[in-house]
PDB file of C-alpha atoms in Angstrom:
ATOM      1  CA  UNK A   1      33.929   6.190   6.474  1.00 53.00           C
ATOM      2  CA  UNK A   2      31.183   4.638   7.598  1.00 65.00           C
ATOM      3  CA  UNK A   3      28.490   3.448   5.975  1.00 84.00           C
ATOM      4  CA  UNK A   4      25.648   4.683   4.653  1.00 89.00           C
ATOM      5  CA  UNK A   5      22.196   3.195   4.318  1.00 90.00           C
ATOM      6  CA  UNK A   6      18.476   3.163   3.846  1.00 91.00           C
ATOM      7  CA  UNK A   7      15.476   1.223   5.061  1.00 92.00           C
ATOM      8  CA  UNK A   8      12.812  -0.804   2.154  1.00 90.00           C
ATOM      9  CA  UNK A   9       9.670  -0.627   4.663  1.00 92.00           C
ATOM     10  CA  UNK A  10       5.815  -0.943   3.597  1.00 89.00           C
ATOM     11  CA  UNK A  11       3.555   1.469   5.445  1.00 90.00           C
ATOM     12  CA  UNK A  12       0.425   3.361   4.963  1.00 89.00           C
ATOM     13  CA  UNK A  13      -0.353   6.892   5.641  1.00 91.00           C
ATOM     14  CA  UNK A  14      -3.349   6.480   8.069  1.00 92.00           C
ATOM     15  CA  UNK A  15      -4.002   9.733   7.666  1.00 95.00           C
ATOM     16  CA  UNK A  16      -3.978   9.828   3.685  1.00 94.00           C
ATOM     17  CA  UNK A  17      -6.467   6.799   3.869  1.00 94.00           C
ATOM     18  CA  UNK A  18      -8.692   8.601   6.140  1.00 95.00           C
ATOM     19  CA  UNK A  19      -8.982  11.445   3.612  1.00 96.00           C
ATOM     20  CA  UNK A  20      -9.317   9.953   0.802  1.00 95.00           C
ATOM     21  CA  UNK A  21     -12.185   7.600   2.877  1.00 96.00           C
ATOM     22  CA  UNK A  22     -14.148  11.032   3.946  1.00 96.00           C
ATOM     23  CA  UNK A  23     -13.886  12.144   0.301  1.00 96.00           C
ATOM     24  CA  UNK A  24     -14.959   9.126  -1.780  1.00 96.00           C
ATOM     25  CA  UNK A  25     -17.985   8.784   1.160  1.00 96.00           C
ATOM     26  CA  UNK A  26     -18.665  12.849   0.487  1.00 96.00           C
ATOM     27  CA  UNK A  27     -18.954  12.321  -3.250  1.00 95.00           C
ATOM     28  CA  UNK A  28     -20.598   8.725  -2.767  1.00 95.00           C
ATOM     29  CA  UNK A  29     -23.555  10.771  -0.844  1.00 93.00           C
ATOM     30  CA  UNK A  30     -24.112  13.646  -3.544  1.00 94.00           C
ATOM     31  CA  UNK A  31     -23.331  11.938  -6.465  1.00 92.00           C
ATOM     32  CA  UNK A  32     -26.165  11.329  -8.944  1.00 93.00           C
ATOM     33  CA  UNK A  33     -25.853   7.267  -9.739  1.00 91.00           C
ATOM     34  CA  UNK A  34     -25.643   6.674  -6.465  1.00 91.00           C
ATOM     35  CA  UNK A  35     -29.123   7.867  -5.199  1.00 89.00           C
ATOM     36  CA  UNK A  36     -31.187   5.069  -3.395  1.00 86.00           C
ATOM     37  CA  UNK A  37     -28.769   2.034  -3.741  1.00 88.00           C
ATOM     38  CA  UNK A  38     -27.500   2.417  -0.080  1.00 90.00           C
ATOM     39  CA  UNK A  39     -24.166   2.860  -1.245  1.00 93.00           C
ATOM     40  CA  UNK A  40     -21.981   3.681   1.940  1.00 94.00           C
ATOM     41  CA  UNK A  41     -18.001   3.484   2.884  1.00 95.00           C
ATOM     42  CA  UNK A  42     -17.047   3.081   6.663  1.00 94.00           C
ATOM     43  CA  UNK A  43     -14.078   1.862   8.686  1.00 94.00           C
ATOM     44  CA  UNK A  44     -15.088  -1.502  10.028  1.00 94.00           C
ATOM     45  CA  UNK A  45     -11.674  -1.771  12.965  1.00 88.00           C
ATOM     46  CA  UNK A  46      -8.231  -0.053  12.694  1.00 88.00           C
ATOM     47  CA  UNK A  47      -7.193  -1.994   9.661  1.00 90.00           C
ATOM     48  CA  UNK A  48     -10.297  -2.826   7.161  1.00 94.00           C
ATOM     49  CA  UNK A  49     -13.150  -0.826   5.656  1.00 95.00           C
ATOM     50  CA  UNK A  50     -16.047  -1.899   4.552  1.00 95.00           C
ATOM     51  CA  UNK A  51     -18.207  -1.165   1.543  1.00 95.00           C
ATOM     52  CA  UNK A  52     -21.945  -1.663   1.277  1.00 94.00           C
ATOM     53  CA  UNK A  53     -24.944  -1.295  -1.670  1.00 94.00           C
ATOM     54  CA  UNK A  54     -27.989  -2.478  -2.717  1.00 92.00           C
ATOM     55  CA  UNK A  55     -26.126  -4.328  -5.844  1.00 91.00           C
ATOM     56  CA  UNK A  56     -22.542  -6.116  -6.682  1.00 91.00           C
ATOM     57  CA  UNK A  57     -22.046  -3.613  -9.834  1.00 92.00           C
ATOM     58  CA  UNK A  58     -22.686  -0.984  -6.922  1.00 93.00           C
ATOM     59  CA  UNK A  59     -20.502  -2.183  -4.395  1.00 93.00           C
ATOM     60  CA  UNK A  60     -17.702  -2.558  -7.079  1.00 94.00           C
ATOM     61  CA  UNK A  61     -18.553   1.574  -7.979  1.00 94.00           C
ATOM     62  CA  UNK A  62     -17.824   2.354  -4.972  1.00 95.00           C
ATOM     63  CA  UNK A  63     -14.856   0.321  -4.407  1.00 95.00           C
ATOM     64  CA  UNK A  64     -13.391   2.253  -7.465  1.00 95.00           C
ATOM     65  CA  UNK A  65     -14.400   5.798  -6.412  1.00 96.00           C
ATOM     66  CA  UNK A  66     -11.950   5.052  -3.119  1.00 96.00           C
ATOM     67  CA  UNK A  67      -9.212   4.049  -5.352  1.00 95.00           C
ATOM     68  CA  UNK A  68      -9.432   7.020  -7.399  1.00 96.00           C
ATOM     69  CA  UNK A  69      -9.020   8.781  -4.098  1.00 96.00           C
ATOM     70  CA  UNK A  70      -6.349   7.283  -3.209  1.00 95.00           C
ATOM     71  CA  UNK A  71      -4.546   7.711  -6.518  1.00 95.00           C
ATOM     72  CA  UNK A  72      -5.053  11.362  -6.376  1.00 96.00           C
ATOM     73  CA  UNK A  73      -3.413  11.376  -2.729  1.00 94.00           C
ATOM     74  CA  UNK A  74      -0.663   9.412  -3.789  1.00 92.00           C
ATOM     75  CA  UNK A  75      -0.922   6.076  -2.084  1.00 92.00           C
ATOM     76  CA  UNK A  76      -0.915   2.787  -3.634  1.00 91.00           C
ATOM     77  CA  UNK A  77      -3.222   0.171  -4.267  1.00 92.00           C
ATOM     78  CA  UNK A  78      -1.282  -2.407  -3.308  1.00 92.00           C
ATOM     79  CA  UNK A  79      -2.128  -1.351   0.609  1.00 92.00           C
ATOM     80  CA  UNK A  80      -5.620  -2.615  -0.393  1.00 93.00           C
ATOM     81  CA  UNK A  81      -6.890  -6.030  -0.097  1.00 92.00           C
ATOM     82  CA  UNK A  82     -10.557  -5.917  -1.171  1.00 91.00           C
ATOM     83  CA  UNK A  83     -12.597  -9.449  -1.303  1.00 90.00           C
ATOM     84  CA  UNK A  84     -15.296  -9.707  -3.683  1.00 92.00           C
ATOM     85  CA  UNK A  85     -18.780  -8.551  -3.653  1.00 92.00           C
ATOM     86  CA  UNK A  86     -20.732 -10.762  -1.145  1.00 91.00           C
ATOM     87  CA  UNK A  87     -24.379 -10.712  -0.625  1.00 91.00           C
ATOM     88  CA  UNK A  88     -25.743 -10.461   2.972  1.00 84.00           C
ATOM     89  CA  UNK A  89     -29.506 -10.361   3.079  1.00 86.00           C
ATOM     90  CA  UNK A  90     -30.631  -7.578   0.607  1.00 89.00           C
ATOM     91  CA  UNK A  91     -26.908  -5.861   0.711  1.00 92.00           C
ATOM     92  CA  UNK A  92     -23.905  -6.757  -1.476  1.00 93.00           C
ATOM     93  CA  UNK A  93     -20.945  -5.726   0.799  1.00 94.00           C
ATOM     94  CA  UNK A  94     -17.005  -5.717   0.428  1.00 94.00           C
ATOM     95  CA  UNK A  95     -14.627  -6.148   3.170  1.00 95.00           C
ATOM     96  CA  UNK A  96     -11.084  -4.234   2.657  1.00 94.00           C
ATOM     97  CA  UNK A  97      -7.774  -5.218   4.260  1.00 94.00           C
ATOM     98  CA  UNK A  98      -5.205  -2.767   4.674  1.00 93.00           C
ATOM     99  CA  UNK A  99      -1.766  -4.587   4.054  1.00 91.00           C
ATOM    100  CA  UNK A 100       1.302  -2.603   6.269  1.00 89.00           C
ATOM    101  CA  UNK A 101       4.570  -3.844   6.439  1.00 88.00           C
ATOM    102  CA  UNK A 102       7.066  -6.779   4.843  1.00 89.00           C
ATOM    103  CA  UNK A 103       6.944 -10.176   5.802  1.00 87.00           C
ATOM    104  CA  UNK A 104       9.347 -12.095   6.361  1.00 87.00           C
ATOM    105  CA  UNK A 105       9.483 -14.109   3.065  1.00 89.00           C
ATOM    106  CA  UNK A 106       8.949 -10.903   1.016  1.00 89.00           C
ATOM    107  CA  UNK A 107      11.716  -9.581   2.937  1.00 90.00           C
ATOM    108  CA  UNK A 108      13.985 -12.763   1.987  1.00 90.00           C
ATOM    109  CA  UNK A 109      13.271 -12.221  -1.852  1.00 91.00           C
ATOM    110  CA  UNK A 110      14.161  -8.374  -2.011  1.00 91.00           C
ATOM    111  CA  UNK A 111      17.468  -9.272   0.247  1.00 91.00           C
ATOM    112  CA  UNK A 112      17.726 -12.285  -2.449  1.00 92.00           C
ATOM    113  CA  UNK A 113      16.965  -9.613  -5.289  1.00 92.00           C
ATOM    114  CA  UNK A 114      19.419  -7.282  -3.710  1.00 91.00           C
ATOM    115  CA  UNK A 115      22.580  -9.760  -3.254  1.00 90.00           C
ATOM    116  CA  UNK A 116      21.817 -11.613  -6.577  1.00 91.00           C
ATOM    117  CA  UNK A 117      21.612  -7.972  -8.888  1.00 91.00           C
ATOM    118  CA  UNK A 118      23.235  -5.535  -7.071  1.00 87.00           C
ATOM    119  CA  UNK A 119      25.945  -4.270  -6.843  1.00 88.00           C
ATOM    120  CA  UNK A 120      28.813  -5.831  -5.150  1.00 89.00           C
ATOM    121  CA  UNK A 121      29.703  -4.733  -0.926  1.00 88.00           C
ATOM    122  CA  UNK A 122      25.761  -4.110  -0.389  1.00 91.00           C
ATOM    123  CA  UNK A 123      24.115  -5.531   2.432  1.00 91.00           C
ATOM    124  CA  UNK A 124      21.098  -6.190   3.170  1.00 91.00           C
ATOM    125  CA  UNK A 125      19.847  -6.886   7.208  1.00 91.00           C
ATOM    126  CA  UNK A 126      15.820  -8.159   7.827  1.00 90.00           C
ATOM    127  CA  UNK A 127      15.040  -6.185  10.937  1.00 88.00           C
ATOM    128  CA  UNK A 128      11.523  -7.208  11.941  1.00 84.00           C
ATOM    129  CA  UNK A 129       8.987  -5.878   9.204  1.00 86.00           C
ATOM    130  CA  UNK A 130      11.756  -3.661   7.637  1.00 88.00           C
ATOM    131  CA  UNK A 131      14.934  -4.170   5.199  1.00 92.00           C
ATOM    132  CA  UNK A 132      18.302  -1.944   6.566  1.00 92.00           C
ATOM    133  CA  UNK A 133      20.395  -2.247   3.589  1.00 92.00           C
ATOM    134  CA  UNK A 134      23.563  -0.610   3.572  1.00 92.00           C
ATOM    135  CA  UNK A 135      26.840   0.355   1.734  1.00 91.00           C
ATOM    136  CA  UNK A 136      30.244   2.288   1.628  1.00 91.00           C
ATOM    137  CA  UNK A 137      29.155   4.154  -1.697  1.00 89.00           C
ATOM    138  CA  UNK A 138      25.852   5.831  -1.963  1.00 88.00           C
ATOM    139  CA  UNK A 139      25.920   5.410  -5.673  1.00 90.00           C
ATOM    140  CA  UNK A 140      25.487   1.712  -4.791  1.00 90.00           C
ATOM    141  CA  UNK A 141      22.317   2.640  -2.663  1.00 90.00           C
ATOM    142  CA  UNK A 142      21.196   4.572  -5.297  1.00 91.00           C
ATOM    143  CA  UNK A 143      21.388   1.563  -7.620  1.00 91.00           C
ATOM    144  CA  UNK A 144      19.750  -0.780  -4.971  1.00 91.00           C
ATOM    145  CA  UNK A 145      16.518   1.446  -4.673  1.00 91.00           C
ATOM    146  CA  UNK A 146      16.036   1.331  -8.646  1.00 91.00           C
ATOM    147  CA  UNK A 147      16.337  -2.135  -8.821  1.00 91.00           C
ATOM    148  CA  UNK A 148      14.038  -2.674  -6.009  1.00 91.00           C
ATOM    149  CA  UNK A 149      11.492   0.044  -7.698  1.00 90.00           C
ATOM    150  CA  UNK A 150      11.379  -1.803 -10.852  1.00 90.00           C
ATOM    151  CA  UNK A 151      10.273  -5.470  -9.453  1.00 90.00           C
ATOM    152  CA  UNK A 152       6.297  -5.461  -9.141  1.00 87.00           C
ATOM    153  CA  UNK A 153       5.706  -6.669  -5.579  1.00 86.00           C
ATOM    154  CA  UNK A 154       2.472  -7.668  -4.206  1.00 86.00           C
ATOM    155  CA  UNK A 155       3.051  -4.890  -1.216  1.00 88.00           C
ATOM    156  CA  UNK A 156       3.900  -0.952  -1.558  1.00 88.00           C
ATOM    157  CA  UNK A 157       7.004   0.207  -1.123  1.00 89.00           C
ATOM    158  CA  UNK A 158       9.229   2.802   0.199  1.00 89.00           C
ATOM    159  CA  UNK A 159      12.423   4.030   1.384  1.00 90.00           C
ATOM    160  CA  UNK A 160      13.188   5.763   4.481  1.00 90.00           C
ATOM    161  CA  UNK A 161      16.102   7.107   7.022  1.00 87.00           C
ATOM    162  CA  UNK A 162      18.379   7.463   4.179  1.00 85.00           C
ATOM    163  CA  UNK A 163      21.732   8.309   5.737  1.00 84.00           C
TER     164      UNK A 163
END
Protein backbone atom coordinates (compact mmCIF):
# COMPACT_ATOMS: atom_id res chain seq x y z
CA UNK A 1 0.00 0.00 0.00
CA UNK A 2 1.25 3.50 -0.84
CA UNK A 3 2.07 6.03 1.85
CA UNK A 4 -0.61 8.48 2.92
CA UNK A 5 0.48 12.09 3.31
CA UNK A 6 -0.52 15.69 3.99
CA UNK A 7 1.17 19.10 3.85
CA UNK A 8 1.64 21.53 6.72
CA UNK A 9 1.41 25.07 5.33
CA UNK A 10 1.00 28.62 6.55
CA UNK A 11 -1.14 30.49 4.05
CA UNK A 12 -3.59 33.34 4.35
CA UNK A 13 -6.88 33.56 2.49
CA UNK A 14 -6.39 36.90 0.72
CA UNK A 15 -10.09 37.21 -0.15
CA UNK A 16 -11.15 36.75 3.48
CA UNK A 17 -8.54 39.28 4.68
CA UNK A 18 -9.78 41.75 2.04
CA UNK A 19 -13.39 41.19 3.14
CA UNK A 20 -12.45 41.71 6.81
CA UNK A 21 -10.61 44.93 5.87
CA UNK A 22 -13.63 46.22 3.92
CA UNK A 23 -15.99 45.43 6.82
CA UNK A 24 -13.66 47.13 9.31
CA UNK A 25 -13.40 50.23 7.08
CA UNK A 26 -17.21 50.43 6.82
CA UNK A 27 -17.64 50.06 10.58
CA UNK A 28 -15.00 52.73 11.28
CA UNK A 29 -16.72 55.12 8.86
CA UNK A 30 -20.11 54.72 10.62
CA UNK A 31 -19.19 54.33 14.31
CA UNK A 32 -19.79 57.37 16.52
CA UNK A 33 -16.57 57.00 18.53
CA UNK A 34 -14.48 57.26 15.34
CA UNK A 35 -16.19 60.45 14.04
CA UNK A 36 -13.68 63.26 13.50
CA UNK A 37 -10.63 61.16 14.40
CA UNK A 38 -9.47 60.67 10.81
CA UNK A 39 -9.39 56.92 11.43
CA UNK A 40 -8.89 54.75 8.36
CA UNK A 41 -7.60 51.32 7.35
CA UNK A 42 -6.39 50.47 3.85
CA UNK A 43 -4.12 48.24 1.80
CA UNK A 44 -0.54 49.42 1.39
CA UNK A 45 0.82 47.22 -1.39
CA UNK A 46 0.20 43.48 -1.74
CA UNK A 47 1.24 42.22 1.70
CA UNK A 48 0.74 45.21 4.01
CA UNK A 49 -2.06 47.21 5.61
CA UNK A 50 -1.85 50.72 7.07
CA UNK A 51 -3.99 52.17 9.85
CA UNK A 52 -4.11 55.93 10.40
CA UNK A 53 -5.86 57.93 13.13
CA UNK A 54 -5.43 61.19 15.04
CA UNK A 55 -4.22 59.47 18.24
CA UNK A 56 -2.43 56.27 19.28
CA UNK A 57 -5.43 54.90 21.18
CA UNK A 58 -7.74 55.47 18.17
CA UNK A 59 -5.27 53.65 15.88
CA UNK A 60 -5.15 50.76 18.36
CA UNK A 61 -8.97 50.70 18.44
CA UNK A 62 -9.04 50.43 14.62
CA UNK A 63 -6.60 47.49 14.85
CA UNK A 64 -8.91 45.85 17.39
CA UNK A 65 -11.93 46.24 15.07
CA UNK A 66 -9.92 44.69 12.20
CA UNK A 67 -8.83 41.76 14.41
CA UNK A 68 -12.48 41.13 15.39
CA UNK A 69 -13.47 41.00 11.71
CA UNK A 70 -10.64 38.53 10.97
CA UNK A 71 -11.73 36.26 13.82
CA UNK A 72 -15.32 36.25 12.56
CA UNK A 73 -13.98 35.13 9.16
CA UNK A 74 -11.99 32.24 10.72
CA UNK A 75 -8.58 33.80 10.03
CA UNK A 76 -5.77 33.37 12.54
CA UNK A 77 -4.41 36.55 14.11
CA UNK A 78 -0.93 35.02 13.72
CA UNK A 79 -0.92 36.18 10.08
CA UNK A 80 -0.66 39.78 11.34
CA UNK A 81 2.64 41.41 12.22
CA UNK A 82 1.51 44.79 13.57
CA UNK A 83 3.97 47.52 14.55
CA UNK A 84 3.53 49.80 17.54
CA UNK A 85 1.60 53.04 16.89
CA UNK A 86 4.01 55.73 15.67
CA UNK A 87 3.54 59.46 15.17
CA UNK A 88 3.78 60.71 11.59
CA UNK A 89 3.19 64.44 11.57
CA UNK A 90 -0.29 65.08 12.98
CA UNK A 91 -1.44 61.45 12.70
CA UNK A 92 -0.65 58.16 14.35
CA UNK A 93 0.03 55.15 12.12
CA UNK A 94 0.22 51.39 12.54
CA UNK A 95 1.82 49.28 9.80
CA UNK A 96 0.68 45.67 9.53
CA UNK A 97 2.67 43.12 7.54
CA UNK A 98 0.88 39.92 6.53
CA UNK A 99 2.91 36.78 7.27
CA UNK A 100 2.68 33.80 4.96
CA UNK A 101 4.81 30.67 4.54
CA UNK A 102 6.86 28.60 6.96
CA UNK A 103 10.51 29.60 7.33
CA UNK A 104 13.14 26.88 7.10
CA UNK A 105 13.92 27.20 10.84
CA UNK A 106 10.23 26.76 11.74
CA UNK A 107 9.97 23.79 9.35
CA UNK A 108 12.98 22.22 11.07
CA UNK A 109 11.34 22.76 14.49
CA UNK A 110 8.16 21.03 13.33
CA UNK A 111 10.00 18.10 11.73
CA UNK A 112 12.12 17.65 14.89
CA UNK A 113 8.91 17.64 16.98
CA UNK A 114 7.40 14.99 14.68
CA UNK A 115 10.59 12.88 14.85
CA UNK A 116 10.90 13.14 18.64
CA UNK A 117 7.28 12.96 19.82
CA UNK A 118 5.33 11.63 16.85
CA UNK A 119 4.51 7.99 16.06
CA UNK A 120 7.25 5.78 14.61
CA UNK A 121 7.38 5.44 10.84
CA UNK A 122 6.25 9.02 10.14
CA UNK A 123 8.49 10.99 7.78
CA UNK A 124 8.59 14.79 7.40
CA UNK A 125 10.28 16.55 4.46
CA UNK A 126 10.73 20.29 3.96
CA UNK A 127 9.51 21.41 0.51
CA UNK A 128 10.02 25.13 0.05
CA UNK A 129 7.61 26.95 2.39
CA UNK A 130 5.69 23.82 3.37
CA UNK A 131 6.30 20.51 5.09
CA UNK A 132 5.19 17.14 3.65
CA UNK A 133 4.37 14.51 6.27
CA UNK A 134 3.93 10.89 5.16
CA UNK A 135 3.27 7.54 6.79
CA UNK A 136 1.87 4.11 5.97
CA UNK A 137 -0.93 4.50 8.55
CA UNK A 138 -3.55 7.25 8.34
CA UNK A 139 -4.07 7.07 12.11
CA UNK A 140 -0.43 8.11 12.59
CA UNK A 141 -0.99 11.13 10.34
CA UNK A 142 -4.00 12.18 12.39
CA UNK A 143 -1.93 11.83 15.56
CA UNK A 144 0.72 14.10 14.01
CA UNK A 145 -1.96 16.69 13.14
CA UNK A 146 -3.13 16.70 16.76
CA UNK A 147 0.47 17.00 17.96
CA UNK A 148 1.19 19.99 15.69
CA UNK A 149 -2.12 21.69 16.58
CA UNK A 150 -1.33 21.39 20.29
CA UNK A 151 1.89 23.41 19.87
CA UNK A 152 1.78 27.20 20.07
CA UNK A 153 3.74 28.50 17.08
CA UNK A 154 4.02 32.18 16.16
CA UNK A 155 2.60 31.48 12.69
CA UNK A 156 -0.72 30.09 11.44
CA UNK A 157 -0.76 26.37 10.59
CA UNK A 158 -3.07 24.64 8.11
CA UNK A 159 -3.15 21.08 6.79
CA UNK A 160 -3.68 20.51 3.05
CA UNK A 161 -3.46 17.75 0.41
CA UNK A 162 -4.54 14.96 2.75
CA UNK A 163 -4.28 11.72 0.72
